Short mmCIF file of C-alpha atoms in Angstrom, two decimals:
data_model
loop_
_atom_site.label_atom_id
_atom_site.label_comp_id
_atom_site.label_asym_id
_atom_site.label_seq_id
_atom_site.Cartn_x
_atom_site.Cartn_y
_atom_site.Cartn_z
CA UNK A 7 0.00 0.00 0.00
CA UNK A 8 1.05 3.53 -0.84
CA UNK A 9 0.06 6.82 -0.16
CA UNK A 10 1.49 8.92 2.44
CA UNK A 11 -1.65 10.45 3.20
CA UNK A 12 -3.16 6.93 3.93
CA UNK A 13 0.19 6.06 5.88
CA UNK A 14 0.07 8.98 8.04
CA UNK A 15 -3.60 9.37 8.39
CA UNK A 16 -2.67 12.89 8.01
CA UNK A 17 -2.56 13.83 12.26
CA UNK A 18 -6.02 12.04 12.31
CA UNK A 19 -7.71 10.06 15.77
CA UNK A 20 -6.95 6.54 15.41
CA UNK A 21 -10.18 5.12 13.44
CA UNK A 22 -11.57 1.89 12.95
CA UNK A 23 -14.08 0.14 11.03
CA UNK A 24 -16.62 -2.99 11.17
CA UNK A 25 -18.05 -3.56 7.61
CA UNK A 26 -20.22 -5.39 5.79
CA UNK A 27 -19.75 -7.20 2.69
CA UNK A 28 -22.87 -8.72 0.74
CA UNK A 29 -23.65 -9.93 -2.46
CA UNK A 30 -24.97 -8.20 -5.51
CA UNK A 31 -28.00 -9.69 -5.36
CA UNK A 32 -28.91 -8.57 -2.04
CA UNK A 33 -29.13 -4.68 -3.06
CA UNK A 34 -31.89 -3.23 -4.68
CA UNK A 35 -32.04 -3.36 -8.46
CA UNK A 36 -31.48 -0.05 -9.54
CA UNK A 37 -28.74 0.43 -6.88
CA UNK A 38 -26.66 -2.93 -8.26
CA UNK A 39 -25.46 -1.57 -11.56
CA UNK A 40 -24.01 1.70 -9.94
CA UNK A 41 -21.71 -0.53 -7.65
CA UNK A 42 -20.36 -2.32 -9.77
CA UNK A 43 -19.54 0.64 -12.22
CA UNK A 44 -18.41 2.60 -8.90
CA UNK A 45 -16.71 -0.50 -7.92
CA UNK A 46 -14.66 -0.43 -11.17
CA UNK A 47 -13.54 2.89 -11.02
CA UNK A 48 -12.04 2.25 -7.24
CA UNK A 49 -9.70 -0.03 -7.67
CA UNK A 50 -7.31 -1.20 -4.80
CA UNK A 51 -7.95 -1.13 -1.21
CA UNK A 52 -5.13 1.63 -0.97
CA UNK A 53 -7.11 3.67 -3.48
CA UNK A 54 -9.93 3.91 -1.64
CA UNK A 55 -8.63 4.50 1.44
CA UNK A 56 -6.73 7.32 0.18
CA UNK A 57 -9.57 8.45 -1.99
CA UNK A 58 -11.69 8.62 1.37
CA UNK A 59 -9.41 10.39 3.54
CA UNK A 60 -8.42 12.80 0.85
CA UNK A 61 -12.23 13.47 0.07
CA UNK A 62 -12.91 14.25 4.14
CA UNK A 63 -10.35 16.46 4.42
CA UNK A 64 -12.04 18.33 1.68
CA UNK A 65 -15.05 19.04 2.85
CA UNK A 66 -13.38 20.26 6.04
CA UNK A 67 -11.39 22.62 4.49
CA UNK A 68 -13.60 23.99 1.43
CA UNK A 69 -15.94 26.91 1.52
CA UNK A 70 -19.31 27.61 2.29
CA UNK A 71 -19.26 25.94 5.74
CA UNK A 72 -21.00 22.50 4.79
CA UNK A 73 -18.64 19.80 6.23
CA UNK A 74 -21.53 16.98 4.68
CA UNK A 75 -20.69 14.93 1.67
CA UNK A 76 -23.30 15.77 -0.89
CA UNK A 77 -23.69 12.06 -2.31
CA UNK A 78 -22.64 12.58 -6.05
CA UNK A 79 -20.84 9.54 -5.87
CA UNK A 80 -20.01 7.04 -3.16
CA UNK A 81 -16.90 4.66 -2.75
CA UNK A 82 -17.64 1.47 -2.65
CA UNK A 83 -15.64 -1.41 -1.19
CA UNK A 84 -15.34 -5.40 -2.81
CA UNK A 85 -13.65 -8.20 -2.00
CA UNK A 86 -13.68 -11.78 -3.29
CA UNK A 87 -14.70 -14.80 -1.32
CA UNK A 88 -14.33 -18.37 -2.98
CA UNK A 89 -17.83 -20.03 -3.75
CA UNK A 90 -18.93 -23.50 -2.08
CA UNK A 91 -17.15 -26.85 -3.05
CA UNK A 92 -20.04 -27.77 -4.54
CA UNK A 93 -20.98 -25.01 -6.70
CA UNK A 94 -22.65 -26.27 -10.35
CA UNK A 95 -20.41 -27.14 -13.16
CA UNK A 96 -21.78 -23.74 -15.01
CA UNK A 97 -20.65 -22.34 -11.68
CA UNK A 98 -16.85 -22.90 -12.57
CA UNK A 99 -15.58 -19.80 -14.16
CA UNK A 100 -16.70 -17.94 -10.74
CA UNK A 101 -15.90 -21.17 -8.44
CA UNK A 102 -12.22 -20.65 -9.60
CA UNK A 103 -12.00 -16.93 -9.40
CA UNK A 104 -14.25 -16.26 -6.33
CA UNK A 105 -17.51 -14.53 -5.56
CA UNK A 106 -17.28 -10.37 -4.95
CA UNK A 107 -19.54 -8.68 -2.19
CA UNK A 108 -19.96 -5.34 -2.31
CA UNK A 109 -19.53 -2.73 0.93
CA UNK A 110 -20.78 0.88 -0.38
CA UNK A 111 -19.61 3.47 2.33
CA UNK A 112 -22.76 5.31 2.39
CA UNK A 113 -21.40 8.44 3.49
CA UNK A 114 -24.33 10.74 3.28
CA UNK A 115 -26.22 8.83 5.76
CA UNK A 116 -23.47 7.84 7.91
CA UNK A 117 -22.23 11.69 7.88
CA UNK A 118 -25.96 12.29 9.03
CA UNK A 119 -25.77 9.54 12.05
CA UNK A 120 -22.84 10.77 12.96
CA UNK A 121 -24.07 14.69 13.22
CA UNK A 122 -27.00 13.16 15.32
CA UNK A 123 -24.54 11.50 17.46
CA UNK A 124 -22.49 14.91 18.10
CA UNK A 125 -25.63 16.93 18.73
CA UNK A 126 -27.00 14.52 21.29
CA UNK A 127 -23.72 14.28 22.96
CA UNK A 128 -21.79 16.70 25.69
CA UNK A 129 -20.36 18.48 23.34
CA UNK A 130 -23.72 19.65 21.70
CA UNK A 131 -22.67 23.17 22.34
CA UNK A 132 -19.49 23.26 20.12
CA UNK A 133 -21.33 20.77 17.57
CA UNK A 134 -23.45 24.22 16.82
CA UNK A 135 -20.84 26.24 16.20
CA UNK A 136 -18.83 23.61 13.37
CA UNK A 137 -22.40 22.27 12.04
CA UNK A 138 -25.02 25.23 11.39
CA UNK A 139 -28.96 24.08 11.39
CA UNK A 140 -28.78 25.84 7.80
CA UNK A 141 -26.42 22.55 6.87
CA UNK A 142 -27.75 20.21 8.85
CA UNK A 143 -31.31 21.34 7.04
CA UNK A 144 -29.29 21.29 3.55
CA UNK A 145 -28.22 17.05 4.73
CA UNK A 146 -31.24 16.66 5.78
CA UNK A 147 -32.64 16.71 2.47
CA UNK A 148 -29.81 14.55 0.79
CA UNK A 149 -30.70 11.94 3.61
CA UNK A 150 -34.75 11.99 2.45
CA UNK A 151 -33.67 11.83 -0.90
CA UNK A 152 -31.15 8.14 -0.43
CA UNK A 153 -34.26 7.14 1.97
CA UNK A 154 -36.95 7.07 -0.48
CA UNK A 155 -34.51 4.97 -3.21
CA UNK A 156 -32.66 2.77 -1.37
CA UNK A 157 -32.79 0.41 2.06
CA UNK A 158 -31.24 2.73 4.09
CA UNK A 159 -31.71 0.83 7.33
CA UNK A 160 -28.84 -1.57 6.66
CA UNK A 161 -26.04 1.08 6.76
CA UNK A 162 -22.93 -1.02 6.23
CA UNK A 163 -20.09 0.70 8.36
CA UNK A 164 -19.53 1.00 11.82
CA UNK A 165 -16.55 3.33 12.79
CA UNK A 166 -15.11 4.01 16.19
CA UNK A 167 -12.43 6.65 17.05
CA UNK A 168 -9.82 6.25 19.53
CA UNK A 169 -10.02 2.45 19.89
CA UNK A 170 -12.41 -1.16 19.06
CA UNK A 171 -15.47 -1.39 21.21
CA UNK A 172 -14.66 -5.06 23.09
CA UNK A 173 -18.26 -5.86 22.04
CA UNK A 174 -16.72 -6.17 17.87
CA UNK A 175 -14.17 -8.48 19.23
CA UNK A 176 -16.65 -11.21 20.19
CA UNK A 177 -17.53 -11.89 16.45
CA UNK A 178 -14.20 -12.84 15.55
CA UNK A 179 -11.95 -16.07 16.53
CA UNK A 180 -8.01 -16.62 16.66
CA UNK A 181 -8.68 -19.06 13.20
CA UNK A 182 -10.40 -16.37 10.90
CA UNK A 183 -8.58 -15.15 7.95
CA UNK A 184 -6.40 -12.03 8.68
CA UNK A 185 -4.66 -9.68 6.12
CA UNK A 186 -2.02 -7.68 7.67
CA UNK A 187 -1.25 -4.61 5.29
CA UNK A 188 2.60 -2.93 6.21
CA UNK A 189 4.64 -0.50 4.69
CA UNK A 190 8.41 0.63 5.05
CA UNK A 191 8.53 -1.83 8.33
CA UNK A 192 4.64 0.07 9.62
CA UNK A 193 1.66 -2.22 10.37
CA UNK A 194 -0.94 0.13 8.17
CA UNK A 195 -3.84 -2.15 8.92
CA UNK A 196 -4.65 -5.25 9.90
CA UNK A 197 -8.27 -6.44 8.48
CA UNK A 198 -9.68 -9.63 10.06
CA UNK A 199 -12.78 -12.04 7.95
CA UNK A 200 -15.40 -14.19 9.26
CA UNK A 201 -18.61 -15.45 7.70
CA UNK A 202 -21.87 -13.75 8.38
CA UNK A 203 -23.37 -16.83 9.61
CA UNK A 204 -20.19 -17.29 11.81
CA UNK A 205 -20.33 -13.74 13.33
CA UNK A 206 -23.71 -14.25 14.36
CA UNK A 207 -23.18 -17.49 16.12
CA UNK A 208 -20.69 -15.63 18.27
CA UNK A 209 -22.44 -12.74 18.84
CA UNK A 210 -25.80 -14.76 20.19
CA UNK A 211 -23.45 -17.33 22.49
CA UNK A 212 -22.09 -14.38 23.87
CA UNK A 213 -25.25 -12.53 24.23
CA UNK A 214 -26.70 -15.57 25.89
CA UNK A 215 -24.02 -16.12 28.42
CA UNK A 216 -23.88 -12.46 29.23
CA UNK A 217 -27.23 -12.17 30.02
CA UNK A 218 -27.35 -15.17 32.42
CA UNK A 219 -23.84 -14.34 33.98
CA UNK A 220 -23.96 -10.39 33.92
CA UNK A 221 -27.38 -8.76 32.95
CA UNK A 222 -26.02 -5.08 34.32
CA UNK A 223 -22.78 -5.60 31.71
CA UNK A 224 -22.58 -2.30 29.22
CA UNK A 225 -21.22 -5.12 26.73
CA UNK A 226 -24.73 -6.84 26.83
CA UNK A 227 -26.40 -4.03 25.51
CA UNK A 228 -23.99 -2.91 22.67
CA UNK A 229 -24.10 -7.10 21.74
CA UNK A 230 -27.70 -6.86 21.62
CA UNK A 231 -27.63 -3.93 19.16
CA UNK A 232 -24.69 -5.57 17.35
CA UNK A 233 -26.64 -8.34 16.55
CA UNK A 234 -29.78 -6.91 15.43
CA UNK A 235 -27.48 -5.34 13.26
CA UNK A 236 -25.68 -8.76 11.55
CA UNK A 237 -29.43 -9.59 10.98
CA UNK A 238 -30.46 -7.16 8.55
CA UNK A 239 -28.00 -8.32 6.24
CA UNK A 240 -27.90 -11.42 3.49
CA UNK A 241 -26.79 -14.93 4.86
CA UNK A 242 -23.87 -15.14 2.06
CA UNK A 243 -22.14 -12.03 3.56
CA UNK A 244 -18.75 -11.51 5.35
CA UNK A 245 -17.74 -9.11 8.38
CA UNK A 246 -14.60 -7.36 8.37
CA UNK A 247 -12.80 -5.89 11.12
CA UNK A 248 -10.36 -3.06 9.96
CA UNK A 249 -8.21 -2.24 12.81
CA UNK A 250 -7.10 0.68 10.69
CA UNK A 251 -3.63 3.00 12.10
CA UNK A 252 -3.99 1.73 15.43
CA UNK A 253 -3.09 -1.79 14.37
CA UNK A 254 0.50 -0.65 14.33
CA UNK A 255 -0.08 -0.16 18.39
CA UNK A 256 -1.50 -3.41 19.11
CA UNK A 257 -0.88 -5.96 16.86
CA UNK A 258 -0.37 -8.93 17.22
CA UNK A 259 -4.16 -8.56 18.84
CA UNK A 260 -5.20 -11.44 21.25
CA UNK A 261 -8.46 -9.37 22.16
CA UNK A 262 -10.89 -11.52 20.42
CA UNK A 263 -9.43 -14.56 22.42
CA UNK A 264 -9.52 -12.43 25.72
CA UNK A 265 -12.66 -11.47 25.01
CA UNK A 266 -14.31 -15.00 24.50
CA UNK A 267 -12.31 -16.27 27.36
CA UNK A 268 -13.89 -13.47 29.60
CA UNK A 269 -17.20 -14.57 28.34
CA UNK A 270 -16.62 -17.86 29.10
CA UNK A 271 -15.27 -17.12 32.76
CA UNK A 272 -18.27 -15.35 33.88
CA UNK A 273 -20.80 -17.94 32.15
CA UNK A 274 -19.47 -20.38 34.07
CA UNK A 275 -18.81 -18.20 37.78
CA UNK A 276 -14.89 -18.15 37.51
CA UNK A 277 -14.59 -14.05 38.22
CA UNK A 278 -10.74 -14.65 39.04
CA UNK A 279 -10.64 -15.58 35.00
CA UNK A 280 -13.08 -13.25 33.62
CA UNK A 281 -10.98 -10.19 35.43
CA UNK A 282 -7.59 -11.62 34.21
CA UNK A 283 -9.03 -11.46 30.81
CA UNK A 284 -10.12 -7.56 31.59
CA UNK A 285 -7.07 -7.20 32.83
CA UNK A 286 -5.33 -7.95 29.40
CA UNK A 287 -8.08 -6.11 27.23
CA UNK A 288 -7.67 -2.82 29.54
CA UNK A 289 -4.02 -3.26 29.42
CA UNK A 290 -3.76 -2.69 25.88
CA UNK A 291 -6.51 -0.73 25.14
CA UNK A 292 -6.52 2.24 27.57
CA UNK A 293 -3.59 3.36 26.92
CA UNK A 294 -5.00 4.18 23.28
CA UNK A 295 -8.00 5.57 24.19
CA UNK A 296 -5.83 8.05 27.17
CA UNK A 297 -4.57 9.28 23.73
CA UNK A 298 -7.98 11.06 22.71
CA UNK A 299 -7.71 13.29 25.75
CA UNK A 300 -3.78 14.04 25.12
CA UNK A 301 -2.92 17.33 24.39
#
């Protein structure tokens, strides 16, 4: 990967990703023959990652005072997953070169949730100041407009700042495919695959065993949402966990294993365990998230 924009993240927070991948079929007609020509047009991972950052520094920086992203065109993600085993023998041609899901990054709306987000939170009062209602009026209408077209409930991304929310960890194992993306010696990313179908299974044992071991657990709820989530999606998709610049302060990663373990502990009343695991999670993930409060 290249780019020293991408490389840098330009002075940036530390952001990560959880996406979803799906088949074409799974999108709406008339929205399936813009991915794949705004699929073509993307090219590598690199590419779009660049072509992302370099399009949000933009709107932070251009005049007029709407930071939004007015939806002209969207990026769009793929990657390609091998087929079954036993796919037909007019199946072949795609058996051998793998099936591509699709991950559009649905900025408008995502921009929009994340406004909401702001407003709602403590800092409501500055969030008036960089977003005026005039522009948040002005989205507003770009958001009606993807709504009435499109199924805009299953929004594919879900980025966090400043660290991974443990409750992302629990749909992943030590076994599932990882891609670890480095430059000049640098850990740039490390991006980590499962299976829809797999991610779910997780997620529901874990909600299960938190809710019988420890109902009052913050984790419980943000599994709960997490898997309502997974379940809007098509049954032939894949999760991807993009660790994004912070990778290069953590990996190698053992949360998802800590995580499960801790799980695990409490299901089954060993507290000694389930706080060692803690222990190991807070160890290396404070530290990262001290860093959004550095000056």
């Amino acid at each position: 990967m290249t780019g020293n924009l991408y490389r840098g993240q330009a002075g940036l927070p530390f952001s990560s990703s959880l996406r979803i991948y799906e088949p074409l079929e799974a999108f709406p007609p008339e929205q399936q023959s813009q991915l794949v020509a705004e699929g073509g047009k993307t090219g590598s991972r690199a590419a779009v990652e660049n072509a992302e950052l370099q399009a949000s520094l933009g709107r932070i920086t251009r005049s007029g005072g709407d930071p939004f992203p007015t939806g002209r065109t969207d990026l769009v993600r793929m990657t390609r997953v091998p087929v079954g085993r036993h796919a037909a023998a007019s199946d072949k041609e795609e058996h051998d070169a793998g099936r591509l899901l699709y991950c559009p990054s649905q900025l408008v709306i995502r921009a929009g949730l994340a406004a909401n987000a702001l407003m709602d939170g403590v800092h409501s009062p500055l969030a008036d100041l960089l977003i005026p209602v005039s522009q948040r009026d002005k989205h507003q209408v770009r958001i009606d407009r993807i709504n009435a077209g499109e199924d805009a409930k299953r929004v594919h991304t879900r980025a966090s700042t400043w660290g991974i929310p443990f409750s992302w960890f629990s749909l992943f194992a030590e076994s599932d495919r990882k891609d670890v993306v480095e430059s000049e010696g640098r850990i740039l990313t490390v991006r980590v695959w499962t299976p829809l179908t797999e991610a779910l299974d997780r997620a529901r044992f874990a909600v299960a065993h938190l809710a019988l071991a420890a109902p009052d657990l913050d984790m419980l709820d943000d599994l709960t949402q997490l898997t309502e989530w997974l379940e809007l999606f098509h049954i032939q998709s894949m999760v991807e966990l993009d660790y994004g610049a912070v990778a290069d302060k953590v990996y190698p990663d053992e949360s998802p294993m800590d995580v499960r373990l801790g799980i695990e502990c409490l299901a089954e009343g060993d507290m000694t365990g389930a706080a060692a695991a803690y222990r190991r999670l807070a160890s290396r993930w404070i530290p990262i998230r001290q860093l959004a409060r550095a000056s």
